[in-house]
């Protein structure tokens, strides 16, 4: 049986710029098993679809314990690597988050810079990097090389002036990289110029979000991306398809 540490190391190795790993975003054991059956090398659990499946809201509408309980159901259902979106950390300290991820059987997690418990404010760049550093220290102490995916919401929120948004994202994510992140996640709609700048100027593998029904792996590969996930869009696409079937009746 592959140990969690070995699985985490294998998961990290999947992140290759120009040869992106596709990690479909799931929300329960059923959707995770569909991804496994389709032959993907790993998957990620999204906070938005997870909350929707539980009748809760995104932006930390579920408690950390509830999230981790669902993660355990998913990791018990599939043997491929699982990463989980932990939003901004649910107000927990680094050690509690890392211990929870390990106990749930996941091998990686996202941390974003929007603080939902404090009115949705954006962490300052150094503040976010300091939290990443605390998480890296807790990961290193655990002995399991969990893949730490540092996310910024600058593009998602359309924060500040668009003219220098890429510059600000690069500066923010470089601090996260220096603090110990493994992957950098500038979530949001990115035009080709912004995407190429980010992959060229950032020192670590870059994660992007794509539309599962229309995204193009070759395009992301050519742009230097290392990881592609789907956010809420796979669940949305399946829901639209299911509604079409149901409405026929």
PDB file of C-alpha atoms in Angstrom:
ATOM      1  CA  UNK A   1       0.000   0.000   0.000  1.00  0.00           C
ATOM      2  CA  UNK A   2       1.327   3.454  -0.915  1.00  0.00           C
ATOM      3  CA  UNK A   3       1.949   5.605   2.166  1.00  0.00           C
ATOM      4  CA  UNK A   4       0.437   9.054   2.420  1.00  0.00           C
ATOM      5  CA  UNK A   5       3.929  10.556   2.225  1.00  0.00           C
ATOM      6  CA  UNK A   6       4.678   8.645  -0.979  1.00  0.00           C
ATOM      7  CA  UNK A   7       1.323   9.643  -2.458  1.00  0.00           C
ATOM      8  CA  UNK A   8       2.003  13.298  -1.617  1.00  0.00           C
ATOM      9  CA  UNK A   9       5.422  13.143  -3.277  1.00  0.00           C
ATOM     10  CA  UNK A  10       3.905  11.528  -6.368  1.00  0.00           C
ATOM     11  CA  UNK A  11       1.212  14.201  -6.445  1.00  0.00           C
ATOM     12  CA  UNK A  12       3.775  17.007  -6.353  1.00  0.00           C
ATOM     13  CA  UNK A  13       5.651  15.401  -9.250  1.00  0.00           C
ATOM     14  CA  UNK A  14       2.507  15.650 -11.423  1.00  0.00           C
ATOM     15  CA  UNK A  15       2.871  19.449 -11.519  1.00  0.00           C
ATOM     16  CA  UNK A  16       4.951  20.034 -14.654  1.00  0.00           C
ATOM     17  CA  UNK A  17       4.871  23.408 -16.445  1.00  0.00           C
ATOM     18  CA  UNK A  18       3.931  22.832 -20.071  1.00  0.00           C
ATOM     19  CA  UNK A  19       2.516  19.380 -19.288  1.00  0.00           C
ATOM     20  CA  UNK A  20      -0.342  20.249 -16.952  1.00  0.00           C
ATOM     21  CA  UNK A  21      -2.002  17.749 -14.669  1.00  0.00           C
ATOM     22  CA  UNK A  22      -5.792  17.935 -14.991  1.00  0.00           C
ATOM     23  CA  UNK A  23      -7.449  17.666 -11.585  1.00  0.00           C
ATOM     24  CA  UNK A  24     -11.243  17.573 -12.006  1.00  0.00           C
ATOM     25  CA  UNK A  25     -12.999  19.308  -9.131  1.00  0.00           C
ATOM     26  CA  UNK A  26     -15.372  17.040  -7.174  1.00  0.00           C
ATOM     27  CA  UNK A  27     -17.692  17.303  -4.176  1.00  0.00           C
ATOM     28  CA  UNK A  28     -18.524  13.781  -2.961  1.00  0.00           C
ATOM     29  CA  UNK A  29     -17.525  10.125  -3.225  1.00  0.00           C
ATOM     30  CA  UNK A  30     -19.733   9.607  -6.297  1.00  0.00           C
ATOM     31  CA  UNK A  31     -18.172  12.405  -8.348  1.00  0.00           C
ATOM     32  CA  UNK A  32     -14.689  11.391  -7.154  1.00  0.00           C
ATOM     33  CA  UNK A  33     -15.253   7.829  -8.358  1.00  0.00           C
ATOM     34  CA  UNK A  34     -16.364   9.135 -11.759  1.00  0.00           C
ATOM     35  CA  UNK A  35     -13.020  10.942 -12.043  1.00  0.00           C
ATOM     36  CA  UNK A  36     -11.172   7.792 -11.025  1.00  0.00           C
ATOM     37  CA  UNK A  37     -13.092   5.696 -13.552  1.00  0.00           C
ATOM     38  CA  UNK A  38     -12.211   8.215 -16.268  1.00  0.00           C
ATOM     39  CA  UNK A  39      -8.534   7.584 -15.582  1.00  0.00           C
ATOM     40  CA  UNK A  40      -7.344  10.869 -14.071  1.00  0.00           C
ATOM     41  CA  UNK A  41      -4.178  10.860 -11.969  1.00  0.00           C
ATOM     42  CA  UNK A  42      -5.689  12.931  -9.157  1.00  0.00           C
ATOM     43  CA  UNK A  43      -8.531  15.248  -8.205  1.00  0.00           C
ATOM     44  CA  UNK A  44      -9.350  18.266  -6.137  1.00  0.00           C
ATOM     45  CA  UNK A  45     -12.317  18.993  -3.872  1.00  0.00           C
ATOM     46  CA  UNK A  46     -13.834  22.432  -4.430  1.00  0.00           C
ATOM     47  CA  UNK A  47     -15.340  24.464  -1.618  1.00  0.00           C
ATOM     48  CA  UNK A  48     -18.174  25.803  -3.778  1.00  0.00           C
ATOM     49  CA  UNK A  49     -19.473  22.469  -5.143  1.00  0.00           C
ATOM     50  CA  UNK A  50     -18.874  20.791  -1.773  1.00  0.00           C
ATOM     51  CA  UNK A  51     -20.983  23.405  -0.007  1.00  0.00           C
ATOM     52  CA  UNK A  52     -23.694  23.214  -2.674  1.00  0.00           C
ATOM     53  CA  UNK A  53     -23.904  19.456  -2.261  1.00  0.00           C
ATOM     54  CA  UNK A  54     -24.457  19.905   1.483  1.00  0.00           C
ATOM     55  CA  UNK A  55     -27.045  22.676   1.167  1.00  0.00           C
ATOM     56  CA  UNK A  56     -24.557  25.206   2.510  1.00  0.00           C
ATOM     57  CA  UNK A  57     -22.981  28.328   1.063  1.00  0.00           C
ATOM     58  CA  UNK A  58     -19.479  28.831  -0.240  1.00  0.00           C
ATOM     59  CA  UNK A  59     -17.106  31.240   1.539  1.00  0.00           C
ATOM     60  CA  UNK A  60     -16.796  29.068   4.637  1.00  0.00           C
ATOM     61  CA  UNK A  61     -20.481  28.328   4.988  1.00  0.00           C
ATOM     62  CA  UNK A  62     -19.441  24.886   6.245  1.00  0.00           C
ATOM     63  CA  UNK A  63     -17.423  24.304   9.410  1.00  0.00           C
ATOM     64  CA  UNK A  64     -13.907  22.911   9.060  1.00  0.00           C
ATOM     65  CA  UNK A  65     -14.918  19.652  10.740  1.00  0.00           C
ATOM     66  CA  UNK A  66     -17.786  19.196   8.283  1.00  0.00           C
ATOM     67  CA  UNK A  67     -15.443  19.760   5.336  1.00  0.00           C
ATOM     68  CA  UNK A  68     -12.865  17.294   6.615  1.00  0.00           C
ATOM     69  CA  UNK A  69     -15.532  14.657   7.245  1.00  0.00           C
ATOM     70  CA  UNK A  70     -16.535  14.898   3.580  1.00  0.00           C
ATOM     71  CA  UNK A  71     -12.879  14.726   2.548  1.00  0.00           C
ATOM     72  CA  UNK A  72     -12.539  11.465   4.479  1.00  0.00           C
ATOM     73  CA  UNK A  73     -15.504  10.005   2.573  1.00  0.00           C
ATOM     74  CA  UNK A  74     -13.847  10.916  -0.718  1.00  0.00           C
ATOM     75  CA  UNK A  75     -10.375   9.619   0.122  1.00  0.00           C
ATOM     76  CA  UNK A  76     -11.953   6.366   1.310  1.00  0.00           C
ATOM     77  CA  UNK A  77     -13.700   5.980  -2.057  1.00  0.00           C
ATOM     78  CA  UNK A  78     -10.705   6.493  -4.380  1.00  0.00           C
ATOM     79  CA  UNK A  79      -7.029   5.602  -4.300  1.00  0.00           C
ATOM     80  CA  UNK A  80      -5.775   8.518  -6.414  1.00  0.00           C
ATOM     81  CA  UNK A  81      -4.301  11.663  -4.802  1.00  0.00           C
ATOM     82  CA  UNK A  82      -6.839  14.119  -3.401  1.00  0.00           C
ATOM     83  CA  UNK A  83      -6.331  17.833  -2.766  1.00  0.00           C
ATOM     84  CA  UNK A  84      -8.869  20.007  -0.952  1.00  0.00           C
ATOM     85  CA  UNK A  85      -9.820  23.678  -1.072  1.00  0.00           C
ATOM     86  CA  UNK A  86      -9.615  24.977   2.502  1.00  0.00           C
ATOM     87  CA  UNK A  87     -10.766  28.477   1.543  1.00  0.00           C
ATOM     88  CA  UNK A  88      -8.960  30.974   3.833  1.00  0.00           C
ATOM     89  CA  UNK A  89      -8.455  28.439   6.621  1.00  0.00           C
ATOM     90  CA  UNK A  90     -11.738  28.648   8.573  1.00  0.00           C
ATOM     91  CA  UNK A  91     -10.011  30.685  11.263  1.00  0.00           C
ATOM     92  CA  UNK A  92      -7.915  27.681  12.310  1.00  0.00           C
ATOM     93  CA  UNK A  93      -4.189  27.811  12.957  1.00  0.00           C
ATOM     94  CA  UNK A  94      -1.673  26.133  10.680  1.00  0.00           C
ATOM     95  CA  UNK A  95      -1.124  23.047  12.827  1.00  0.00           C
ATOM     96  CA  UNK A  96      -4.852  22.316  13.069  1.00  0.00           C
ATOM     97  CA  UNK A  97      -5.297  22.634   9.314  1.00  0.00           C
ATOM     98  CA  UNK A  98      -2.360  20.363   8.486  1.00  0.00           C
ATOM     99  CA  UNK A  99      -3.378  17.775  11.087  1.00  0.00           C
ATOM    100  CA  UNK A 100      -6.918  17.808   9.718  1.00  0.00           C
ATOM    101  CA  UNK A 101      -5.815  17.311   6.121  1.00  0.00           C
ATOM    102  CA  UNK A 102      -3.565  14.420   7.113  1.00  0.00           C
ATOM    103  CA  UNK A 103      -6.249  12.747   9.203  1.00  0.00           C
ATOM    104  CA  UNK A 104      -8.668  13.042   6.280  1.00  0.00           C
ATOM    105  CA  UNK A 105      -6.239  11.311   3.920  1.00  0.00           C
ATOM    106  CA  UNK A 106      -5.671  14.178   1.468  1.00  0.00           C
ATOM    107  CA  UNK A 107      -2.230  15.033   0.098  1.00  0.00           C
ATOM    108  CA  UNK A 108      -2.614  18.731  -0.676  1.00  0.00           C
ATOM    109  CA  UNK A 109      -4.715  21.816  -0.072  1.00  0.00           C
ATOM    110  CA  UNK A 110      -5.434  25.354  -1.314  1.00  0.00           C
ATOM    111  CA  UNK A 111      -5.323  28.461   0.857  1.00  0.00           C
ATOM    112  CA  UNK A 112      -6.717  31.722  -0.512  1.00  0.00           C
ATOM    113  CA  UNK A 113      -6.108  35.317   0.538  1.00  0.00           C
ATOM    114  CA  UNK A 114      -9.748  36.360   1.006  1.00  0.00           C
ATOM    115  CA  UNK A 115     -10.637  36.206   4.721  1.00  0.00           C
ATOM    116  CA  UNK A 116     -14.301  35.252   4.812  1.00  0.00           C
ATOM    117  CA  UNK A 117     -14.616  35.417   8.600  1.00  0.00           C
ATOM    118  CA  UNK A 118     -13.578  39.071   8.493  1.00  0.00           C
ATOM    119  CA  UNK A 119     -16.001  40.509   5.991  1.00  0.00           C
ATOM    120  CA  UNK A 120     -14.239  39.123   2.932  1.00  0.00           C
ATOM    121  CA  UNK A 121     -11.210  41.369   3.258  1.00  0.00           C
ATOM    122  CA  UNK A 122      -8.094  40.572   1.227  1.00  0.00           C
ATOM    123  CA  UNK A 123      -5.031  39.666   3.257  1.00  0.00           C
ATOM    124  CA  UNK A 124      -2.068  41.949   2.739  1.00  0.00           C
ATOM    125  CA  UNK A 125       0.663  40.276   0.632  1.00  0.00           C
ATOM    126  CA  UNK A 126       3.069  39.826   3.553  1.00  0.00           C
ATOM    127  CA  UNK A 127       0.260  38.682   5.845  1.00  0.00           C
ATOM    128  CA  UNK A 128      -0.715  35.971   3.376  1.00  0.00           C
ATOM    129  CA  UNK A 129       2.908  34.939   2.923  1.00  0.00           C
ATOM    130  CA  UNK A 130       3.345  34.698   6.685  1.00  0.00           C
ATOM    131  CA  UNK A 131       0.380  32.323   6.891  1.00  0.00           C
ATOM    132  CA  UNK A 132       1.860  30.247   4.060  1.00  0.00           C
ATOM    133  CA  UNK A 133       5.126  30.091   6.027  1.00  0.00           C
ATOM    134  CA  UNK A 134       3.281  28.839   9.116  1.00  0.00           C
ATOM    135  CA  UNK A 135       1.582  26.168   7.029  1.00  0.00           C
ATOM    136  CA  UNK A 136       4.902  25.118   5.487  1.00  0.00           C
ATOM    137  CA  UNK A 137       6.445  24.784   8.932  1.00  0.00           C
ATOM    138  CA  UNK A 138       3.541  22.601  10.088  1.00  0.00           C
ATOM    139  CA  UNK A 139       3.774  20.477   6.925  1.00  0.00           C
ATOM    140  CA  UNK A 140       7.504  19.970   7.363  1.00  0.00           C
ATOM    141  CA  UNK A 141       6.992  18.996  11.007  1.00  0.00           C
ATOM    142  CA  UNK A 142       4.420  16.367   9.984  1.00  0.00           C
ATOM    143  CA  UNK A 143       6.856  14.429   7.795  1.00  0.00           C
ATOM    144  CA  UNK A 144       4.317  14.237   4.955  1.00  0.00           C
ATOM    145  CA  UNK A 145       5.108  16.594   2.034  1.00  0.00           C
ATOM    146  CA  UNK A 146       1.591  17.920   1.504  1.00  0.00           C
ATOM    147  CA  UNK A 147       1.304  20.031  -1.643  1.00  0.00           C
ATOM    148  CA  UNK A 148       0.552  23.597  -0.569  1.00  0.00           C
ATOM    149  CA  UNK A 149      -1.309  25.594  -3.221  1.00  0.00           C
ATOM    150  CA  UNK A 150      -1.221  29.344  -2.493  1.00  0.00           C
ATOM    151  CA  UNK A 151      -4.130  31.149  -4.129  1.00  0.00           C
ATOM    152  CA  UNK A 152      -4.731  34.824  -4.760  1.00  0.00           C
ATOM    153  CA  UNK A 153      -8.168  36.217  -5.521  1.00  0.00           C
ATOM    154  CA  UNK A 154      -6.992  39.444  -7.184  1.00  0.00           C
ATOM    155  CA  UNK A 155      -8.361  38.403 -10.585  1.00  0.00           C
ATOM    156  CA  UNK A 156     -11.496  36.747  -9.215  1.00  0.00           C
ATOM    157  CA  UNK A 157     -12.383  39.888  -7.257  1.00  0.00           C
ATOM    158  CA  UNK A 158     -11.075  42.200  -9.986  1.00  0.00           C
ATOM    159  CA  UNK A 159      -9.275  43.951  -7.184  1.00  0.00           C
ATOM    160  CA  UNK A 160      -7.847  47.411  -7.867  1.00  0.00           C
ATOM    161  CA  UNK A 161      -6.708  48.823 -11.181  1.00  0.00           C
ATOM    162  CA  UNK A 162      -6.620  46.308 -14.021  1.00  0.00           C
ATOM    163  CA  UNK A 163      -3.535  48.011 -15.450  1.00  0.00           C
ATOM    164  CA  UNK A 164      -1.235  46.724 -12.722  1.00  0.00           C
ATOM    165  CA  UNK A 165      -3.188  43.689 -11.529  1.00  0.00           C
ATOM    166  CA  UNK A 166      -0.752  41.180 -13.040  1.00  0.00           C
ATOM    167  CA  UNK A 167       2.172  43.019 -11.423  1.00  0.00           C
ATOM    168  CA  UNK A 168       0.452  42.910  -8.043  1.00  0.00           C
ATOM    169  CA  UNK A 169      -0.433  39.236  -8.441  1.00  0.00           C
ATOM    170  CA  UNK A 170       3.144  38.355  -9.373  1.00  0.00           C
ATOM    171  CA  UNK A 171       4.511  40.249  -6.368  1.00  0.00           C
ATOM    172  CA  UNK A 172       1.992  38.650  -4.014  1.00  0.00           C
ATOM    173  CA  UNK A 173       2.573  35.117  -5.306  1.00  0.00           C
ATOM    174  CA  UNK A 174       6.364  35.485  -5.304  1.00  0.00           C
ATOM    175  CA  UNK A 175       6.126  36.200  -1.583  1.00  0.00           C
ATOM    176  CA  UNK A 176       4.011  33.061  -1.156  1.00  0.00           C
ATOM    177  CA  UNK A 177       6.565  31.048  -3.117  1.00  0.00           C
ATOM    178  CA  UNK A 178       9.418  32.305  -0.943  1.00  0.00           C
ATOM    179  CA  UNK A 179       7.343  31.433   2.138  1.00  0.00           C
ATOM    180  CA  UNK A 180       7.069  27.772   1.140  1.00  0.00           C
ATOM    181  CA  UNK A 181       4.205  27.251  -1.302  1.00  0.00           C
ATOM    182  CA  UNK A 182       4.525  24.429  -3.840  1.00  0.00           C
ATOM    183  CA  UNK A 183       1.992  25.707  -6.390  1.00  0.00           C
ATOM    184  CA  UNK A 184       0.641  29.192  -7.154  1.00  0.00           C
ATOM    185  CA  UNK A 185      -3.004  29.775  -8.035  1.00  0.00           C
ATOM    186  CA  UNK A 186      -4.087  33.102  -9.593  1.00  0.00           C
ATOM    187  CA  UNK A 187      -7.738  32.145  -9.844  1.00  0.00           C
ATOM    188  CA  UNK A 188     -10.055  33.997 -12.212  1.00  0.00           C
ATOM    189  CA  UNK A 189     -10.487  34.778 -15.871  1.00  0.00           C
ATOM    190  CA  UNK A 190      -7.071  35.381 -17.418  1.00  0.00           C
ATOM    191  CA  UNK A 191      -6.462  36.592 -20.939  1.00  0.00           C
ATOM    192  CA  UNK A 192      -3.595  35.046 -22.883  1.00  0.00           C
ATOM    193  CA  UNK A 193      -1.184  37.885 -22.172  1.00  0.00           C
ATOM    194  CA  UNK A 194      -1.800  37.759 -18.416  1.00  0.00           C
ATOM    195  CA  UNK A 195      -1.515  33.977 -18.351  1.00  0.00           C
ATOM    196  CA  UNK A 196       1.790  33.977 -20.217  1.00  0.00           C
ATOM    197  CA  UNK A 197       3.210  36.651 -17.957  1.00  0.00           C
ATOM    198  CA  UNK A 198       2.197  34.746 -14.850  1.00  0.00           C
ATOM    199  CA  UNK A 199       3.714  31.440 -15.972  1.00  0.00           C
ATOM    200  CA  UNK A 200       6.878  33.205 -17.164  1.00  0.00           C
ATOM    201  CA  UNK A 201       7.410  35.416 -14.120  1.00  0.00           C
ATOM    202  CA  UNK A 202       6.348  33.134 -11.283  1.00  0.00           C
ATOM    203  CA  UNK A 203       8.953  30.735  -9.872  1.00  0.00           C
ATOM    204  CA  UNK A 204       6.658  27.769  -9.187  1.00  0.00           C
ATOM    205  CA  UNK A 205       4.053  25.674 -11.050  1.00  0.00           C
ATOM    206  CA  UNK A 206       0.904  27.645 -11.843  1.00  0.00           C
ATOM    207  CA  UNK A 207      -2.665  26.378 -11.337  1.00  0.00           C
ATOM    208  CA  UNK A 208      -5.522  27.791 -13.430  1.00  0.00           C
ATOM    209  CA  UNK A 209      -9.258  27.162 -13.460  1.00  0.00           C
ATOM    210  CA  UNK A 210     -10.921  26.065 -16.705  1.00  0.00           C
ATOM    211  CA  UNK A 211     -14.379  25.403 -18.103  1.00  0.00           C
ATOM    212  CA  UNK A 212     -14.536  21.596 -18.406  1.00  0.00           C
ATOM    213  CA  UNK A 213     -16.800  21.565 -21.457  1.00  0.00           C
ATOM    214  CA  UNK A 214     -14.795  24.094 -23.480  1.00  0.00           C
ATOM    215  CA  UNK A 215     -11.296  24.383 -22.046  1.00  0.00           C
ATOM    216  CA  UNK A 216      -8.299  23.302 -24.080  1.00  0.00           C
ATOM    217  CA  UNK A 217      -5.490  21.351 -22.416  1.00  0.00           C
ATOM    218  CA  UNK A 218      -3.166  22.035 -25.351  1.00  0.00           C
ATOM    219  CA  UNK A 219      -3.662  25.787 -24.923  1.00  0.00           C
ATOM    220  CA  UNK A 220      -2.789  25.639 -21.238  1.00  0.00           C
ATOM    221  CA  UNK A 221       0.202  23.429 -21.954  1.00  0.00           C
ATOM    222  CA  UNK A 222       1.510  25.863 -24.557  1.00  0.00           C
ATOM    223  CA  UNK A 223       1.030  28.694 -22.048  1.00  0.00           C
ATOM    224  CA  UNK A 224       3.242  26.959 -19.462  1.00  0.00           C
ATOM    225  CA  UNK A 225       0.509  25.999 -16.993  1.00  0.00           C
ATOM    226  CA  UNK A 226       1.222  23.074 -14.641  1.00  0.00           C
ATOM    227  CA  UNK A 227      -2.201  22.342 -13.124  1.00  0.00           C
ATOM    228  CA  UNK A 228      -5.796  22.755 -14.276  1.00  0.00           C
ATOM    229  CA  UNK A 229      -8.876  22.438 -12.077  1.00  0.00           C
ATOM    230  CA  UNK A 230     -12.544  23.208 -12.690  1.00  0.00           C
ATOM    231  CA  UNK A 231     -13.821  25.145  -9.675  1.00  0.00           C
ATOM    232  CA  UNK A 232     -17.643  24.877  -9.575  1.00  0.00           C
ATOM    233  CA  UNK A 233     -17.965  24.483 -13.331  1.00  0.00           C
ATOM    234  CA  UNK A 234     -18.027  20.678 -13.610  1.00  0.00           C
ATOM    235  CA  UNK A 235     -20.879  20.504 -11.117  1.00  0.00           C
ATOM    236  CA  UNK A 236     -22.653  23.355 -12.941  1.00  0.00           C
ATOM    237  CA  UNK A 237     -22.292  21.574 -16.291  1.00  0.00           C
ATOM    238  CA  UNK A 238     -23.604  18.280 -14.912  1.00  0.00           C
ATOM    239  CA  UNK A 239     -26.500  20.114 -13.258  1.00  0.00           C
ATOM    240  CA  UNK A 240     -27.487  21.778 -16.537  1.00  0.00           C
ATOM    241  CA  UNK A 241     -27.363  18.424 -18.328  1.00  0.00           C
ATOM    242  CA  UNK A 242     -29.439  16.741 -15.625  1.00  0.00           C
ATOM    243  CA  UNK A 243     -32.025  19.537 -15.710  1.00  0.00           C
ATOM    244  CA  UNK A 244     -32.387  19.033 -19.447  1.00  0.00           C
ATOM    245  CA  UNK A 245     -33.123  15.340 -18.910  1.00  0.00           C
ATOM    246  CA  UNK A 246     -35.551  16.003 -16.032  1.00  0.00           C
ATOM    247  CA  UNK A 247     -37.448  18.735 -17.860  1.00  0.00           C
ATOM    248  CA  UNK A 248     -38.186  16.330 -20.686  1.00  0.00           C
ATOM    249  CA  UNK A 249     -40.332  14.409 -18.188  1.00  0.00           C
TER     250      UNK A 249
END
